[in-house]
Structures are given as structure tokens and as C-alpha cells.
Coordinates of C-alpha atoms and ligand atoms in Angstrom, one line a residue:
M1 CA 0.0 0.0 0.0
T2 CA 1.2 3.5 -0.8
D3 CA 1.7 6.2 1.8
R4 CA -1.0 8.2 0.0
K5 CA -3.5 5.4 0.3
L6 CA -2.9 4.9 4.0
I7 CA -3.2 8.7 4.5
S8 CA -6.5 8.7 2.6
M9 CA -7.9 6.0 4.9
A10 CA -6.9 8.2 7.9
T11 CA -8.5 11.2 6.2
E12 CA -11.7 9.2 5.6
V13 CA -12.1 8.1 9.2
M14 CA -11.3 11.6 10.5
A15 CA -14.8 12.6 9.3
N16 CA -16.2 10.4 12.2
S17 CA -14.2 12.2 14.9
Y18 CA -16.3 13.0 17.9
S19 CA -14.6 16.2 19.1
P20 CA -17.2 18.7 20.3
Y21 CA -14.9 20.1 23.0
S22 CA -11.6 20.7 21.1
R23 CA -13.1 20.8 17.7
F24 CA -9.9 19.2 16.6
K25 CA -10.6 16.3 14.3
V26 CA -7.9 13.5 14.0
G27 CA -7.9 10.4 12.0
A28 CA -5.4 7.5 12.1
A29 CA -4.9 4.4 9.9
I30 CA -2.5 1.6 11.1
E31 CA -1.1 -0.9 8.8
C32 CA -0.4 -4.4 10.1
T33 CA 2.5 -6.5 8.9
D34 CA 0.1 -8.6 6.9
G35 CA -1.1 -5.6 5.1
T36 CA -4.5 -5.2 6.9
V37 CA -5.4 -1.7 7.9
F38 CA -7.5 -0.5 10.9
T39 CA -8.6 3.0 11.4
G40 CA -9.7 5.2 14.3
C41 CA -10.7 8.7 15.1
N42 CA -10.5 10.7 18.3
I43 CA -13.4 10.2 20.7
E44 CA -13.8 13.0 23.3
N45 CA -15.7 12.9 26.5
S46 CA -17.2 15.5 28.8
A47 CA -14.8 14.1 31.5
F48 CA -11.9 15.2 29.4
G49 CA -9.5 12.7 30.8
A50 CA -11.6 9.9 29.3
T51 CA -10.9 11.2 25.7
M52 CA -9.4 8.7 23.3
C53 CA -6.9 9.7 20.7
A54 CA -7.3 8.6 17.1
E55 CA -4.1 6.5 17.3
A56 CA -5.4 4.7 20.4
A57 CA -8.8 4.0 18.7
A58 CA -7.0 2.5 15.7
V59 CA -4.7 0.3 17.9
A60 CA -7.8 -0.8 19.9
A61 CA -9.6 -1.8 16.7
A62 CA -6.6 -3.7 15.4
V63 CA -5.7 -5.5 18.7
S64 CA -9.4 -6.4 19.2
A65 CA -9.3 -8.0 15.8
G66 CA -6.4 -10.1 16.8
Q67 CA -3.5 -8.1 15.3
R68 CA -0.4 -7.3 17.3
S69 CA 2.2 -6.5 14.7
F70 CA 2.3 -3.2 12.9
K71 CA 4.6 -1.5 10.4
R72 CA 3.2 1.9 9.6
I73 CA 0.6 4.4 10.9
A74 CA -0.7 7.5 9.2
I75 CA -2.2 10.4 11.2
I76 CA -4.0 13.4 9.9
S77 CA -5.8 16.4 11.5
E78 CA -7.7 19.2 9.8
G79 CA -5.2 22.0 10.3
N80 CA -2.2 22.8 8.3
S81 CA 0.2 21.6 10.9
Y82 CA 1.5 18.2 11.3
C83 CA -0.2 16.2 14.1
F84 CA 2.2 13.8 15.8
P85 CA 1.2 11.2 18.4
C86 CA 1.0 12.4 21.9
G87 CA 3.4 11.0 24.5
S88 CA 0.9 8.4 25.7
C89 CA 0.2 7.2 22.2
R90 CA 3.9 6.9 21.4
Q91 CA 4.2 4.5 24.4
L92 CA 1.0 2.7 23.3
L93 CA 2.4 2.2 19.8
Y94 CA 5.8 1.1 21.1
E95 CA 4.2 -1.8 22.9
F96 CA 3.3 -3.4 19.6
A97 CA 5.7 -1.9 17.1
Q98 CA 9.1 -0.8 18.0
E99 CA 10.1 -0.4 14.4
L100 CA 6.9 1.5 13.4
E101 CA 7.0 4.2 10.7
V102 CA 4.9 7.2 11.6
L103 CA 3.4 9.3 8.8
S104 CA 2.0 12.7 9.8
A105 CA -0.1 14.4 7.1
R106 CA -1.5 17.9 6.8
A107 CA -4.8 18.9 5.2
D108 CA -3.0 20.3 2.2
G109 CA -1.6 16.8 1.4
R110 CA 2.0 17.3 2.5
Y111 CA 3.3 14.7 4.9
V112 CA 6.4 13.7 6.8
S113 CA 7.8 10.4 8.0
Y114 CA 9.6 9.5 11.2
S115 CA 10.5 6.3 12.9
L116 CA 8.8 5.7 16.3
A117 CA 12.3 5.1 17.7
S118 CA 13.2 8.7 16.8
L119 CA 9.9 10.1 18.4
L120 CA 10.4 8.0 21.6
P121 CA 14.1 7.6 22.2
M122 CA 15.2 5.3 25.0
A123 CA 11.7 4.0 25.4
F124 CA 10.6 1.7 28.2
G125 CA 9.3 -1.6 26.9
K126 CA 8.6 -5.2 27.8
E127 CA 12.3 -6.0 27.0
H128 CA 13.2 -4.2 30.2
M129 CA 11.1 -6.5 32.3
D130 CA 13.0 -9.7 31.6
N131 CA 12.7 -10.6 35.3
L132 CA 9.0 -11.4 34.6
Ligands
THU201 N1 -5.5 13.9 19.5 C1 -5.4 12.8 18.8 O1 -6.4 12.1 18.5 N2 -4.2 12.4 18.4 C2 -3.1 13.1 18.6 O2 -2.0 12.7 18.2 C3 -3.1 14.4 19.3 C4 -4.4 14.7 20.0 C5 -6.9 14.4 19.9 C6 -7.3 14.3 21.4 C7 -8.3 15.3 21.5 O3 -9.5 14.8 21.1 C8 -7.9 16.4 20.5 O4 -7.0 15.8 19.6 C9 -7.2 17.6 21.1 O5 -6.2 17.2 22.0

């Protein structure tokens, strides 16, 4: 799948964003190593701390379907700035995909690519709990 196609899937799901509080719509599409794609949008809550990011929604859909191995994620928001995963989502993604490629797209179609490793250096992961 091309980067553009993955971004277009993130763009499509962004339309379903439930974001009455921030009015900041986000969409994410995560590609599994077998090529399957799962999407998610941000889902806000009146108790703000219960808000779910688009990336977390996409991971939840994928893991719930039995997927645990990912190679790429595309994230898009409406504005003309690049939306990168928040710190909590970086950690969530790291659990399943230490080698993940992160595409961040803008509404005007431009996008950038980073490794998750560069966005979350010296991450804590299950490999550090080898006493378990
Ligand atoms: N948000 C995401 O969905 N993903 C991100 O990477 C950054 C933030 C959402 C959460 C909230 O609904 C809104 O954007 C404003 O923070």
C-alpha cells in the first residue's frame, strides 16, 4: 500500500471524529505487517481525561481483531500543521511496534515520515522487564 492510500484512509475516518470540546478532528490508519489496515478517530468525553486519541482507537480496533504487529501508521488532522502522536500514544504504539514508521499528514496533502524510535528515544518496553 502506498503512503498516500494509508493517509487517505486516515482522512476518511477523520470525518467520524467525535470532538465537540476541542473541535480538533484527528484520523489514524494503522497498517499491520500482513497488510491489513485498521482506522480510528479521536473520541472525546465530557470528562476530558476519558478522551481517546485517534491512534489509540486505531490500535484498539486492530488488537481487538487479533492483530499485534504493525509496520506503519498515518495520522492526519484538519489543520495545516503536522499532528504527531501524543506521548501516551507513542508509548502505546511502542508496545506493539518498536520499528513503526509514523506518517503525519496535513490537510494540504503534505506529509512527513519519522521512525517511532526517533519520536520515543530510550523507550521503556517489555524487554526491560526480563525478570518477569
Ligand atoms: N488527539 C489525537 O487524537 N491524536 C493526537 O495525536 C493528538 C491529539 C486528539 C485528542 C483530543 O480529542 C484532541 O486531539 C485535542 O487534543
